[in-house]
PDB file of C-alpha atoms and ligand atoms in Angstrom:
ATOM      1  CA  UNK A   1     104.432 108.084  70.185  1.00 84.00           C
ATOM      2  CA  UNK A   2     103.624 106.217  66.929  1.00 93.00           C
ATOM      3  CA  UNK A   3     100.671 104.345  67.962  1.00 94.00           C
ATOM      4  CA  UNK A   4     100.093 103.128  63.846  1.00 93.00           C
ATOM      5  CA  UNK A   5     103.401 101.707  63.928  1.00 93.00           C
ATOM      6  CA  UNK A   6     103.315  97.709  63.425  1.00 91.00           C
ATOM      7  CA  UNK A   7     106.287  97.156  66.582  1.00 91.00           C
ATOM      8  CA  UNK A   8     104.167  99.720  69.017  1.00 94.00           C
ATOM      9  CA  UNK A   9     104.927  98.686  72.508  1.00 94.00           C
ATOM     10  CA  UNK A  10     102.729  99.863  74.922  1.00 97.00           C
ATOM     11  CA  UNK A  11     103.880 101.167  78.611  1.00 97.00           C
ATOM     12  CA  UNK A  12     103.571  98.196  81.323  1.00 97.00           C
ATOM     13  CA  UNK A  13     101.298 100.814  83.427  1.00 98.00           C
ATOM     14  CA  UNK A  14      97.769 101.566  81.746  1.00 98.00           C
ATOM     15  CA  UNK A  15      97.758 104.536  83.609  1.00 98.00           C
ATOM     16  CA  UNK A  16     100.532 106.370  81.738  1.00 98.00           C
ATOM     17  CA  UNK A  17      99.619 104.838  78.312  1.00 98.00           C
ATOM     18  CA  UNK A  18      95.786 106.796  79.141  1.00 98.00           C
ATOM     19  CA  UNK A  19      97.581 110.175  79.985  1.00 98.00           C
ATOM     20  CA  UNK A  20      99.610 109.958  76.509  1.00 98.00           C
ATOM     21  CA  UNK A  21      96.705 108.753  74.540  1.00 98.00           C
ATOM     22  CA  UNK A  22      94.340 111.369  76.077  1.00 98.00           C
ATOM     23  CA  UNK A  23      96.462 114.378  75.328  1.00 98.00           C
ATOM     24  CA  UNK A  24      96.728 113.257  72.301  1.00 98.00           C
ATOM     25  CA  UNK A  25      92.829 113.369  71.637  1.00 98.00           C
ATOM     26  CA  UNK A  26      92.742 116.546  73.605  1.00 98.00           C
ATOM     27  CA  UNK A  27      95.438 118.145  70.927  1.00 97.00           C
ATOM     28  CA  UNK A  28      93.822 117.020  67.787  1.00 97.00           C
ATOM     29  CA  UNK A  29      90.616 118.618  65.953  1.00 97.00           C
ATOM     30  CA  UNK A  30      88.440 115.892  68.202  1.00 98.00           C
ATOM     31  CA  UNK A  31      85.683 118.077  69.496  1.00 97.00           C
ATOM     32  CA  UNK A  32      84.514 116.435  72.343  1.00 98.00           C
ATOM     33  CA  UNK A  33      87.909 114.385  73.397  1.00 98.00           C
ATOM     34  CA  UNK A  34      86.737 114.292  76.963  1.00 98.00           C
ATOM     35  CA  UNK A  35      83.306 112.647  76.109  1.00 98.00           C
ATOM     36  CA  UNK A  36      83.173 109.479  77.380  1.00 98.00           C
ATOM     37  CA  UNK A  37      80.102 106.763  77.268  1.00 98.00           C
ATOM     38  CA  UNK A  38      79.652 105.654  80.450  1.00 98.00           C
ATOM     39  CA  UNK A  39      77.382 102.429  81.244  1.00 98.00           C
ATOM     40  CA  UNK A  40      75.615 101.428  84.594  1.00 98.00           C
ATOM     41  CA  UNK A  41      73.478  99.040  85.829  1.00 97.00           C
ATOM     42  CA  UNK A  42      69.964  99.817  86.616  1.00 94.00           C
ATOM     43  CA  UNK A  43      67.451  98.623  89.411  1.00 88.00           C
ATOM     44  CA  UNK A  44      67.029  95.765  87.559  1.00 93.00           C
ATOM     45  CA  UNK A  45      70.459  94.619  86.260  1.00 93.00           C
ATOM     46  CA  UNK A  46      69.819  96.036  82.971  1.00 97.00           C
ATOM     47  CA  UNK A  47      72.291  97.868  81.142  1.00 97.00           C
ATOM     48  CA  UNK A  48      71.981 102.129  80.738  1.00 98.00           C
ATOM     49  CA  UNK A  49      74.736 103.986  78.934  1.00 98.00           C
ATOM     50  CA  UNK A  50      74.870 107.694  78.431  1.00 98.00           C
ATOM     51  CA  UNK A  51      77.704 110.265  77.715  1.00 98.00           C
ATOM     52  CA  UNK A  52      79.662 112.651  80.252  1.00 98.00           C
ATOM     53  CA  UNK A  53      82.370 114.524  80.059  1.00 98.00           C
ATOM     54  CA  UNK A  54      85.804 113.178  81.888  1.00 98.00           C
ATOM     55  CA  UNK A  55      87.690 116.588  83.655  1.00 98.00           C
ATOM     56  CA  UNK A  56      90.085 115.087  85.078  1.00 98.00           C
ATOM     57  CA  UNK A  57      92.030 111.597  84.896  1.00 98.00           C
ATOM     58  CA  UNK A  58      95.202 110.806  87.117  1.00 97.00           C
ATOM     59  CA  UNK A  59      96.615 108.176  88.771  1.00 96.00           C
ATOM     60  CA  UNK A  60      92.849 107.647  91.219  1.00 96.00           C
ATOM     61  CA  UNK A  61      91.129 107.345  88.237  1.00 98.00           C
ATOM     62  CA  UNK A  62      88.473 109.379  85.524  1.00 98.00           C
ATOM     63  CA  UNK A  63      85.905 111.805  87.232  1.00 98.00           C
ATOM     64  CA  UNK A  64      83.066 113.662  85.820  1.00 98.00           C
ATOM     65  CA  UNK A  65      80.275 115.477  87.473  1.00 98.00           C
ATOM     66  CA  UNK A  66      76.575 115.321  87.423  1.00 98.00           C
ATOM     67  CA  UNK A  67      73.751 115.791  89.862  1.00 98.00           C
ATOM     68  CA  UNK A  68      73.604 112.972  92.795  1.00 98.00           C
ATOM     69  CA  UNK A  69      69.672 113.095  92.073  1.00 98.00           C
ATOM     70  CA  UNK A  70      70.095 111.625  88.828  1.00 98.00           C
ATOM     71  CA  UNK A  71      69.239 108.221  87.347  1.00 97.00           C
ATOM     72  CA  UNK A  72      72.784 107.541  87.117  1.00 98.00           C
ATOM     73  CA  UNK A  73      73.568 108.650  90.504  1.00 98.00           C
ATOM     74  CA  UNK A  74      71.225 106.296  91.518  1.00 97.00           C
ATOM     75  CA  UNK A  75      71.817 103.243  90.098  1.00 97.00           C
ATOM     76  CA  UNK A  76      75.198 103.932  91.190  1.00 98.00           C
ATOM     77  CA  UNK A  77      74.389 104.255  94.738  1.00 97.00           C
ATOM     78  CA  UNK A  78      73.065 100.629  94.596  1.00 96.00           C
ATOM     79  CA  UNK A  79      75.921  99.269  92.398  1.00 97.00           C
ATOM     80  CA  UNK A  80      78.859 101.186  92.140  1.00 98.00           C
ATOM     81  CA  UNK A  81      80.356  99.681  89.067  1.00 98.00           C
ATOM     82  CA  UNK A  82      81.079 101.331  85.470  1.00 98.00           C
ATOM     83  CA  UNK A  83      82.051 100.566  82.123  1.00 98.00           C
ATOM     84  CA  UNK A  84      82.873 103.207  80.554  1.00 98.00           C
ATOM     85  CA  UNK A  85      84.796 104.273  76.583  1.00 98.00           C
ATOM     86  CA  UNK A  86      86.317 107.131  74.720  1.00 98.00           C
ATOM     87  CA  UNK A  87      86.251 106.968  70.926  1.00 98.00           C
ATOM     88  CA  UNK A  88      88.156 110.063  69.171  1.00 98.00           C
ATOM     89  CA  UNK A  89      87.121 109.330  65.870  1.00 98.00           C
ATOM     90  CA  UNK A  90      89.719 111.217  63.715  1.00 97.00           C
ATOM     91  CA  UNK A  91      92.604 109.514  65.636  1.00 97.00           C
ATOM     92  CA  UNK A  92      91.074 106.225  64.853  1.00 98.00           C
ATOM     93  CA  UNK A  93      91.348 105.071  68.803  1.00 98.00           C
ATOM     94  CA  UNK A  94      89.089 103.791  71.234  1.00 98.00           C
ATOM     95  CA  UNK A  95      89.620 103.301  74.689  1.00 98.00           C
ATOM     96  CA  UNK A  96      87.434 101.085  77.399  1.00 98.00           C
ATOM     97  CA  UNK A  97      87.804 100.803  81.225  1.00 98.00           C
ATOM     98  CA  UNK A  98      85.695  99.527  83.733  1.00 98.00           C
ATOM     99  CA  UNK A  99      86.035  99.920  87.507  1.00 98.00           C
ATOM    100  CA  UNK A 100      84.475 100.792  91.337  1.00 98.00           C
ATOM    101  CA  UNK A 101      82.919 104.254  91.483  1.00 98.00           C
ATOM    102  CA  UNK A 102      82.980 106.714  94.411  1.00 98.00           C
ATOM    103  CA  UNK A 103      82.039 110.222  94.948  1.00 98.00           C
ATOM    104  CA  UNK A 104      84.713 113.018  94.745  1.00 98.00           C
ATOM    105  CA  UNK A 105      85.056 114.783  97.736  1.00 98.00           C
ATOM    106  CA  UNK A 106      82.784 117.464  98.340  1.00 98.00           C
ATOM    107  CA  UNK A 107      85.627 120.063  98.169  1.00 98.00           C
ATOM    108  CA  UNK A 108      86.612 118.670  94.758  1.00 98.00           C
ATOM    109  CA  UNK A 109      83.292 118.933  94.096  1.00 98.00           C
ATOM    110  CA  UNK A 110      83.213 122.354  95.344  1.00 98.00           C
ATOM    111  CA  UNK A 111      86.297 123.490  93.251  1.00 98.00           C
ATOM    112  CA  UNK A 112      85.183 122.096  90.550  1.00 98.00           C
ATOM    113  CA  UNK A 113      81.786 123.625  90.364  1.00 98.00           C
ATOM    114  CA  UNK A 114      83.490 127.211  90.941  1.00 98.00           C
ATOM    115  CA  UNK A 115      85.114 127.189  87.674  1.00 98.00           C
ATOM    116  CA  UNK A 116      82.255 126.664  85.955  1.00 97.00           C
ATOM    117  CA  UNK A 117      80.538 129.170  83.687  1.00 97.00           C
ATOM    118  CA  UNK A 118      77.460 131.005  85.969  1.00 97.00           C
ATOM    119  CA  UNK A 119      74.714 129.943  83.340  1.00 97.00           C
ATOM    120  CA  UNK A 120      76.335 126.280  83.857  1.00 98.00           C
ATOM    121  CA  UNK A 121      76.056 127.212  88.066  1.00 98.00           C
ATOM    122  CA  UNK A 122      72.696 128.939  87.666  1.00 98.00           C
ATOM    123  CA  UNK A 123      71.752 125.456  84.996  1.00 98.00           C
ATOM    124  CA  UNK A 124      72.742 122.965  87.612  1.00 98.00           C
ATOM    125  CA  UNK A 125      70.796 124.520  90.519  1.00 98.00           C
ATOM    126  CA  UNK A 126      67.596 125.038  87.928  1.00 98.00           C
ATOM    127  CA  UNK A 127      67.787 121.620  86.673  1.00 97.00           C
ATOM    128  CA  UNK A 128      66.043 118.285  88.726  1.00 95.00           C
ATOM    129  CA  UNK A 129      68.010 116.017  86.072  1.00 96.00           C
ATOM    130  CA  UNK A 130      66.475 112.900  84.576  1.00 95.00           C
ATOM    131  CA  UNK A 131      63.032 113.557  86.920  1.00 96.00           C
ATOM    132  CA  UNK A 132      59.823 114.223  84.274  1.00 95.00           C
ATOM    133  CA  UNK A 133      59.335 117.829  82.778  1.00 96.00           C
ATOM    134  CA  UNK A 134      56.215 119.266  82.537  1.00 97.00           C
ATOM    135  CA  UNK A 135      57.102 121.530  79.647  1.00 98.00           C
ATOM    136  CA  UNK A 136      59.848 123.491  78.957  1.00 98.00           C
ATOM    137  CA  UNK A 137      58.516 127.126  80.259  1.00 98.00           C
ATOM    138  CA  UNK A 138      59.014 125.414  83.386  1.00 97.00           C
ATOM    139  CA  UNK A 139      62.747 124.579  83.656  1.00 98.00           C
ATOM    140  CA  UNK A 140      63.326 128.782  81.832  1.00 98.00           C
ATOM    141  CA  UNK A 141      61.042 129.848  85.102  1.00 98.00           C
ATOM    142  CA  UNK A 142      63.343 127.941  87.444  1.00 98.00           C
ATOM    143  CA  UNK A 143      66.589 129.190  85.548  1.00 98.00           C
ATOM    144  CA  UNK A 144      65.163 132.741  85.726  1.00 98.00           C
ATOM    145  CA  UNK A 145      64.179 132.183  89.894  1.00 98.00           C
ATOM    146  CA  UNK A 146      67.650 131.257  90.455  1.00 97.00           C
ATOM    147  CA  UNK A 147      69.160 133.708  88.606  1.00 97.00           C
ATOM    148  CA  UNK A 148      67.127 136.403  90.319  1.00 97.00           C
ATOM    149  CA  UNK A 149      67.511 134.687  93.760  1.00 96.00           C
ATOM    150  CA  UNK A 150      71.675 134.579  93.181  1.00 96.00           C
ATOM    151  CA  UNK A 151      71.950 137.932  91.500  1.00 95.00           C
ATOM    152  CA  UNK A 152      75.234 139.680  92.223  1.00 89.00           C
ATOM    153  CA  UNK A 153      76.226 136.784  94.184  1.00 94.00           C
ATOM    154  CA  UNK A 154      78.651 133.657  94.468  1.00 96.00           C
ATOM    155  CA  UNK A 155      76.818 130.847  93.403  1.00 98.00           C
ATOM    156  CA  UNK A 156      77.251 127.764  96.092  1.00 97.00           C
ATOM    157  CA  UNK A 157      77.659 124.302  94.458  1.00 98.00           C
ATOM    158  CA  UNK A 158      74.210 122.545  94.948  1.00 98.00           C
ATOM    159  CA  UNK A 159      73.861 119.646  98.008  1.00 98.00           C
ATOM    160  CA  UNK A 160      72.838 117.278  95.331  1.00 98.00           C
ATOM    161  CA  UNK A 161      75.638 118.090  92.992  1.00 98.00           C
ATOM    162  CA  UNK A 162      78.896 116.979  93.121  1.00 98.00           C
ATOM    163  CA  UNK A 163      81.351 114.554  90.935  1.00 98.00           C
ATOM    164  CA  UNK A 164      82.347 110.906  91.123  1.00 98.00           C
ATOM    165  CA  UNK A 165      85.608 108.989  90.131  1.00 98.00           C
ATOM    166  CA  UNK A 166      86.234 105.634  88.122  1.00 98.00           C
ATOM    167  CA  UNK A 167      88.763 103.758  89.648  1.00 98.00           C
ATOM    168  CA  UNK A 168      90.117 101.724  86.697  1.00 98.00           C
ATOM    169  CA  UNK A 169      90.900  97.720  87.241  1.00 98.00           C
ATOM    170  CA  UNK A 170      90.519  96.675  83.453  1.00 98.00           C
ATOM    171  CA  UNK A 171      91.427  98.896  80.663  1.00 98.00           C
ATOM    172  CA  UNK A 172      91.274  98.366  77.155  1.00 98.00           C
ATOM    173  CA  UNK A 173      92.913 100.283  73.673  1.00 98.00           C
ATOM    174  CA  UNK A 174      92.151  99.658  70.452  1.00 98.00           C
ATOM    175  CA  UNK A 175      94.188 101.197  67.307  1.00 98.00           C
ATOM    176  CA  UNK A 176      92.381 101.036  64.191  1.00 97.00           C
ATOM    177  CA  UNK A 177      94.784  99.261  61.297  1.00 95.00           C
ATOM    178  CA  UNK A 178      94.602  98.680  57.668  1.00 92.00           C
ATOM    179  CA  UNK A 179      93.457  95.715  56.781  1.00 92.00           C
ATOM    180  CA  UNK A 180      90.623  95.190  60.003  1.00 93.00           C
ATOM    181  CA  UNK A 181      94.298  94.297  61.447  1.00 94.00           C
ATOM    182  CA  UNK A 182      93.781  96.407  64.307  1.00 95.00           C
ATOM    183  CA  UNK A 183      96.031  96.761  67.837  1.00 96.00           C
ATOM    184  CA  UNK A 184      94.401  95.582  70.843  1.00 97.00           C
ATOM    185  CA  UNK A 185      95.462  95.308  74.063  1.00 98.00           C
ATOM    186  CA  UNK A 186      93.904  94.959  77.165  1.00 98.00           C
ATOM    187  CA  UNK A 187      95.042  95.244  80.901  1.00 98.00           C
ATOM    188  CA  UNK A 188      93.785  93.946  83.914  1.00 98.00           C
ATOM    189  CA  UNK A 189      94.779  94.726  87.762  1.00 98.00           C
ATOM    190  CA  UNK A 190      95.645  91.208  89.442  1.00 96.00           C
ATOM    191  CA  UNK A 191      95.329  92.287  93.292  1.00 93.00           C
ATOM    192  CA  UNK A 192      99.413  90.540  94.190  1.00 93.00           C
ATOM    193  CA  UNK A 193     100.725  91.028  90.799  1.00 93.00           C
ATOM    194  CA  UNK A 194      99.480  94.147  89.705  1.00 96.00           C
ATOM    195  CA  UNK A 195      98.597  95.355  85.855  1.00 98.00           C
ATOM    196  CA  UNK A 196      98.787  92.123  83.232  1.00 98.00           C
ATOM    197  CA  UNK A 197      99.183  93.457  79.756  1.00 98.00           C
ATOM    198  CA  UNK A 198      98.115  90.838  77.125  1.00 98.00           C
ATOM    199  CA  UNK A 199      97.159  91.299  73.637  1.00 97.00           C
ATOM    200  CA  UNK A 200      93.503  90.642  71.621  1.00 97.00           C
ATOM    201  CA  UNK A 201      92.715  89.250  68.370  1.00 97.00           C
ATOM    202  CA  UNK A 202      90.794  92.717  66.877  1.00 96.00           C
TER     203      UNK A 202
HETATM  204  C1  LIG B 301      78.571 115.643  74.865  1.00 76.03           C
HETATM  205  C2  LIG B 301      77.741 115.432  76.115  1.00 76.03           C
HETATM  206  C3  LIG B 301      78.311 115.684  77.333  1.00 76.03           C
HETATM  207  C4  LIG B 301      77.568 115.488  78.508  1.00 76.03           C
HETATM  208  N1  LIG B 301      78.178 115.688  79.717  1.00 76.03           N
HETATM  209  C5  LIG B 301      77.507 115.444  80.855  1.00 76.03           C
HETATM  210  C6  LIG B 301      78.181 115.536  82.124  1.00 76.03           C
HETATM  211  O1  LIG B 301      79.379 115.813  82.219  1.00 76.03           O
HETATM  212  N2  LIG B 301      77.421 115.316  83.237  1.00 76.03           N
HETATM  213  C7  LIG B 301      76.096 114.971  83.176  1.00 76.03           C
HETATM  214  O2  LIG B 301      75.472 114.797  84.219  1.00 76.03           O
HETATM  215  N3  LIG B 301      75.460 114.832  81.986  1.00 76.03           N
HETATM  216  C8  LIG B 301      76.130 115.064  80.829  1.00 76.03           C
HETATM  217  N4  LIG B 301      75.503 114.894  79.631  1.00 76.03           N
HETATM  218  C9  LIG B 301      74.075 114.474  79.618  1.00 76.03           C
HETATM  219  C10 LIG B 301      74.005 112.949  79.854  1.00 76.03           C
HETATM  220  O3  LIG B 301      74.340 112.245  78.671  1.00 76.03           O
HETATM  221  C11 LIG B 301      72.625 112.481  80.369  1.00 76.03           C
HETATM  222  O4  LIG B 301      71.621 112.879  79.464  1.00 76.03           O
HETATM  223  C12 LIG B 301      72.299 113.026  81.744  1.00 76.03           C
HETATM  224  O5  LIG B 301      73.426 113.007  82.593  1.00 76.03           O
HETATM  225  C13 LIG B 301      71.164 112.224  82.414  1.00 76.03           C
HETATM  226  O6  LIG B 301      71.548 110.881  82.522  1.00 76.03           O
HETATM  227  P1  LIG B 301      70.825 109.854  83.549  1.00 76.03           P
HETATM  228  O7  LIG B 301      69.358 110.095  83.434  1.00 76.03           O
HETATM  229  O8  LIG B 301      71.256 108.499  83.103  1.00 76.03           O
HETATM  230  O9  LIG B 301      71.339 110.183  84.926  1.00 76.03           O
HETATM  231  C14 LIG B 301      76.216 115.070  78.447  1.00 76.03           C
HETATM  232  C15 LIG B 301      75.657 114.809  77.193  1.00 76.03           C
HETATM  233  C16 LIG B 301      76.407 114.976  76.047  1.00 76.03           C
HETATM  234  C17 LIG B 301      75.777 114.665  74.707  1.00 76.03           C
END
């Protein structure tokens, strides 16, 4: 896949083109490939981006996990709708996609959660994310409560943590070129006729 080449063709299905171009990122020295921006809209229309990290993208769409207390989590319970985009910097590539947003299912959730790192288990239960902080000793005292209370135990995923999926219907890649000349294509679901691939002026 020579994505710098001037006759690239890009696949018909967005869904395949994402899988190439994210292995890609996920093989090169990018640090964070998986980081994506992802924008909602808050209580009041207004726009709120912030980064996660994507673990898993497949044919139902890019998921990432967070607690279902936070900010996010609840502007997305009142519109369930994001924009989100991957830039891997080195590669020169951005990608954009936009879509509905569900929860995962608690036992993805579940799994998921399970194969984290027990300071990241212990972290999640410790942390009320995006609520105010008093002061810091505060969040170390609840890390060190839950780490006492779940000592030599399994650590259960947390009610109010879980994951949630993108379900794609617009996608968008950019290639950087010489010359400001750069590839870009977009693609966007028609309900009858399925994905329409047209180009964009960079
Ligand atoms: C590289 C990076 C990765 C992050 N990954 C996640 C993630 O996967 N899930 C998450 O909830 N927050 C993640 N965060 C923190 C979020 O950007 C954000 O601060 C947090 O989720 C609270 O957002 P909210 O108040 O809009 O809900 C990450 C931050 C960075 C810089």
């Amino acid at each position: 896949m020579n994505l710098t080449a001037e006759d690239y063709r890009p696949s018909p299905d967005p869904i395949l083109e994402f899988k190439q171009w994210f292995e890609k990122a996920k093989n090169s020295t990018e640090q964070e490939p998986t980081a994506m921006s992802l924008a909602t809209l808050d209580l009041e229309s207004k726009p709120r981006v912030r980064i996660v990290l994507c673990k898993e993208f497949n044919e139902t769409g890019f998921s990432f996990f967070t607690n279902y207390d936070s900010n996010k989590a609840k502007e997305l319970e009142i519109k369930p709708y994001a924009s989100l985009s991957f830039h891997w910097k080195s590669l020169e590539l951005q990608v954009r996609a936009e879509g509905k947003v569900q929860k995962t299912t608690r036992q993805e959730s579940e799994t998921y959660f399970n194969s984290r790192p027990r300071e990241s288990q212990i972290g999640a239960w410790a942390s009320s994310q995006s609520r105010v902080l008093n002061s810091r000793k505060d969040l170390l005292d609840k890390y060190k409560e839950y780490e006492a209370k779940f000592a030599k135990q399994k650590i259960m995923c947390p009610p109010f943590w879980g994951g949630y999926r993108v379900i794609p219907d617009y996608f968008e890649f950019w290639i950087g070129m010489p010359g400001r000349l750069h590839n870009r294509f977009q693609y966007i679901k028609d309900k009858k006729q399925g994905w329409m691939l047209t180009r964009l002026y960079p």
